[in-house]
Amino acid sequence: MHQKKNGEEGTPLTFDDLVSVGLGCLQFNPVAFWEMDFCDLLCAVEGYTQQVERTEQMEWERVRWLAAVLLSPHGKKGQSIKPTDLVRFPWDTLQKKVTPAQQKAGEMALMNFAKQKK
């Protein structure tokens, strides 16, 4: 999906874009795709986007860790190189803590939404 980033204007989303995402990226069965409503499609796209972002983050974390391991023998004696010493990613500082009350509220909202869809 096209999103605005850093003040940029996003490209308008067309009907063809939605079809290509649903049938291409998300690999929905055509029958299931055409029976979906717009909200369901947007939720599926959001979930797919989050999955791709998590995968990319794990790959970058792996590379950073490997670089720290490879550089450790070349550092000063007794000094260890931590992966975060090499590079900090935006998600390192954006860790959001969810309280148990927020977790419970989210679960309840999800259950209510699921009941409404039936």
C-alpha atoms as a printed R data frame, in Angstrom:
    type eleno elety resid chain resno       x       y       z
1   ATOM     1    CA   MET     A     1   0.000   0.000   0.000
2   ATOM     2    CA   HIS     A     2   1.170   3.511  -0.642
3   ATOM     3    CA   GLN     A     3   1.703   5.591   2.451
4   ATOM     4    CA   LYS     A     4   2.807   9.145   3.036
5   ATOM     5    CA   LYS     A     5   6.292   9.302   4.515
6   ATOM     6    CA   ASN     A     6   8.197  12.363   5.636
7   ATOM     7    CA   GLY     A     7   5.744  14.804   4.111
8   ATOM     8    CA   GLU     A     8   5.676  13.090   0.715
9   ATOM     9    CA   GLU     A     9   2.426  12.682  -1.150
10  ATOM    10    CA   GLY     A    10   1.537   9.047  -1.695
11  ATOM    11    CA   THR     A    11   0.464   7.763  -5.068
12  ATOM    12    CA   PRO     A    12  -3.308   7.266  -5.203
13  ATOM    13    CA   LEU     A    13  -4.348   3.652  -4.750
14  ATOM    14    CA   THR     A    14  -6.259   2.306  -7.733
15  ATOM    15    CA   PHE     A    15  -8.683  -0.577  -8.055
16  ATOM    16    CA   ASP     A    16  -6.057  -2.500 -10.052
17  ATOM    17    CA   ASP     A    17  -3.596  -2.026  -7.186
18  ATOM    18    CA   LEU     A    18  -6.063  -3.579  -4.744
19  ATOM    19    CA   VAL     A    19  -6.702  -6.546  -7.026
20  ATOM    20    CA   SER     A    20  -2.978  -7.134  -7.589
21  ATOM    21    CA   VAL     A    21  -2.281  -6.984  -3.836
22  ATOM    22    CA   GLY     A    22  -5.165  -9.309  -2.963
23  ATOM    23    CA   LEU     A    23  -4.550 -11.877  -5.664
24  ATOM    24    CA   GLY     A    24  -0.777 -11.402  -5.992
25  ATOM    25    CA   CYS     A    25   0.931 -10.533  -2.715
26  ATOM    26    CA   LEU     A    26  -1.674 -12.001  -0.387
27  ATOM    27    CA   GLN     A    27  -2.394 -14.933  -2.740
28  ATOM    28    CA   PHE     A    28  -6.092 -15.014  -1.968
29  ATOM    29    CA   ASN     A    29  -8.317 -17.414  -3.825
30  ATOM    30    CA   PRO     A    30 -10.260 -15.282  -6.367
31  ATOM    31    CA   VAL     A    31 -13.591 -16.370  -4.916
32  ATOM    32    CA   ALA     A    32 -12.510 -15.453  -1.379
33  ATOM    33    CA   PHE     A    33 -11.077 -12.148  -2.612
34  ATOM    34    CA   TRP     A    34 -14.262 -11.053  -4.382
35  ATOM    35    CA   GLU     A    35 -16.389 -11.995  -1.341
36  ATOM    36    CA   MET     A    36 -14.305  -9.788   0.993
37  ATOM    37    CA   ASP     A    37 -15.402  -6.339   1.980
38  ATOM    38    CA   PHE     A    38 -13.004  -3.400   1.844
39  ATOM    39    CA   CYS     A    39 -12.324  -3.399   5.601
40  ATOM    40    CA   ASP     A    40 -11.311  -7.081   5.520
41  ATOM    41    CA   LEU     A    41  -8.932  -6.416   2.628
42  ATOM    42    CA   LEU     A    42  -7.334  -3.476   4.436
43  ATOM    43    CA   CYS     A    43  -6.857  -5.585   7.574
44  ATOM    44    CA   ALA     A    44  -5.237  -8.354   5.528
45  ATOM    45    CA   VAL     A    45  -2.934  -5.866   3.796
46  ATOM    46    CA   GLU     A    46  -1.961  -4.337   7.148
47  ATOM    47    CA   GLY     A    47  -1.170  -7.780   8.551
48  ATOM    48    CA   TYR     A    48   0.907  -8.632   5.487
49  ATOM    49    CA   THR     A    49   2.782  -5.327   5.752
50  ATOM    50    CA   GLN     A    50   3.564  -5.952   9.420
51  ATOM    51    CA   GLN     A    51   4.818  -9.447   8.614
52  ATOM    52    CA   VAL     A    52   7.135  -8.113   5.899
53  ATOM    53    CA   GLU     A    53   8.452  -5.405   8.242
54  ATOM    54    CA   ARG     A    54   9.124  -7.952  11.005
55  ATOM    55    CA   THR     A    55  10.982 -10.186   8.549
56  ATOM    56    CA   GLU     A    56  13.146  -7.293   7.372
57  ATOM    57    CA   GLN     A    57  13.846  -6.250  10.964
58  ATOM    58    CA   MET     A    58  14.961  -9.792  11.842
59  ATOM    59    CA   GLU     A    59  17.291  -9.835   8.823
60  ATOM    60    CA   TRP     A    60  18.854  -6.505   9.841
61  ATOM    61    CA   GLU     A    61  19.183  -7.721  13.435
62  ATOM    62    CA   ARG     A    62  20.949 -10.849  12.201
63  ATOM    63    CA   VAL     A    63  23.400  -8.827  10.093
64  ATOM    64    CA   ARG     A    64  24.135  -6.465  12.997
65  ATOM    65    CA   TRP     A    65  24.732  -9.391  15.354
66  ATOM    66    CA   LEU     A    66  27.004 -11.125  12.838
67  ATOM    67    CA   ALA     A    67  29.038  -7.933  12.379
68  ATOM    68    CA   ALA     A    68  29.487  -7.656  16.160
69  ATOM    69    CA   VAL     A    69  30.622 -11.285  16.386
70  ATOM    70    CA   LEU     A    70  33.094 -10.833  13.532
71  ATOM    71    CA   LEU     A    71  34.530  -7.618  14.994
72  ATOM    72    CA   SER     A    72  34.813  -8.872  18.595
73  ATOM    73    CA   PRO     A    73  38.209 -10.615  18.199
74  ATOM    74    CA   HIS     A    74  39.683  -7.403  16.805
75  ATOM    75    CA   GLY     A    75  38.624  -5.174  19.709
76  ATOM    76    CA   LYS     A    76  40.571  -4.315  22.854
77  ATOM    77    CA   LYS     A    77  41.063  -7.096  25.385
78  ATOM    78    CA   GLY     A    78  38.226  -7.345  27.871
79  ATOM    79    CA   GLN     A    79  36.001  -5.072  25.826
80  ATOM    80    CA   SER     A    80  33.037  -6.666  24.103
81  ATOM    81    CA   ILE     A    81  31.306  -5.184  21.099
82  ATOM    82    CA   LYS     A    82  27.548  -5.185  21.391
83  ATOM    83    CA   PRO     A    83  25.416  -5.139  18.247
84  ATOM    84    CA   THR     A    84  23.823  -1.864  19.352
85  ATOM    85    CA   ASP     A    85  27.301  -0.309  19.591
86  ATOM    86    CA   LEU     A    86  27.667  -0.710  15.833
87  ATOM    87    CA   VAL     A    87  24.349   0.674  14.653
88  ATOM    88    CA   ARG     A    88  21.019   1.630  16.192
89  ATOM    89    CA   PHE     A    89  17.839   1.015  14.282
90  ATOM    90    CA   PRO     A    90  14.679   3.106  14.623
91  ATOM    91    CA   TRP     A    91  12.835   0.190  16.202
92  ATOM    92    CA   ASP     A    92  15.451  -0.076  18.982
93  ATOM    93    CA   THR     A    93  14.085   3.050  20.649
94  ATOM    94    CA   LEU     A    94  10.447   2.650  19.629
95  ATOM    95    CA   GLN     A    95   9.772  -0.415  21.780
96  ATOM    96    CA   LYS     A    96   6.300   0.154  23.180
97  ATOM    97    CA   LYS     A    97   5.417  -1.549  26.435
98  ATOM    98    CA   VAL     A    98   1.856  -2.811  26.655
99  ATOM    99    CA   THR     A    99   0.313  -2.920  30.090
100 ATOM   100    CA   PRO     A   100  -1.850  -5.902  31.079
101 ATOM   101    CA   ALA     A   101  -4.896  -3.607  31.072
102 ATOM   102    CA   GLN     A   102  -4.154  -2.494  27.501
103 ATOM   103    CA   GLN     A   103  -3.653  -6.134  26.469
104 ATOM   104    CA   LYS     A   104  -7.012  -7.120  27.977
105 ATOM   105    CA   ALA     A   105  -8.762  -4.140  26.336
106 ATOM   106    CA   GLY     A   106  -7.309  -5.109  22.961
107 ATOM   107    CA   GLU     A   107  -8.440  -8.717  23.362
108 ATOM   108    CA   MET     A   108 -11.959  -7.607  24.300
109 ATOM   109    CA   ALA     A   109 -12.162  -5.250  21.316
110 ATOM   110    CA   LEU     A   110 -11.035  -8.055  19.007
111 ATOM   111    CA   MET     A   111 -13.613 -10.463  20.436
112 ATOM   112    CA   ASN     A   112 -16.384  -7.860  20.055
113 ATOM   113    CA   PHE     A   113 -15.333  -7.211  16.463
114 ATOM   114    CA   ALA     A   114 -15.373 -10.942  15.703
115 ATOM   115    CA   LYS     A   115 -18.882 -11.279  17.196
116 ATOM   116    CA   GLN     A   116 -20.152  -8.409  15.012
117 ATOM   117    CA   LYS     A   117 -18.777 -10.079  11.855
118 ATOM   118    CA   LYS     A   118 -20.807 -13.264  12.432
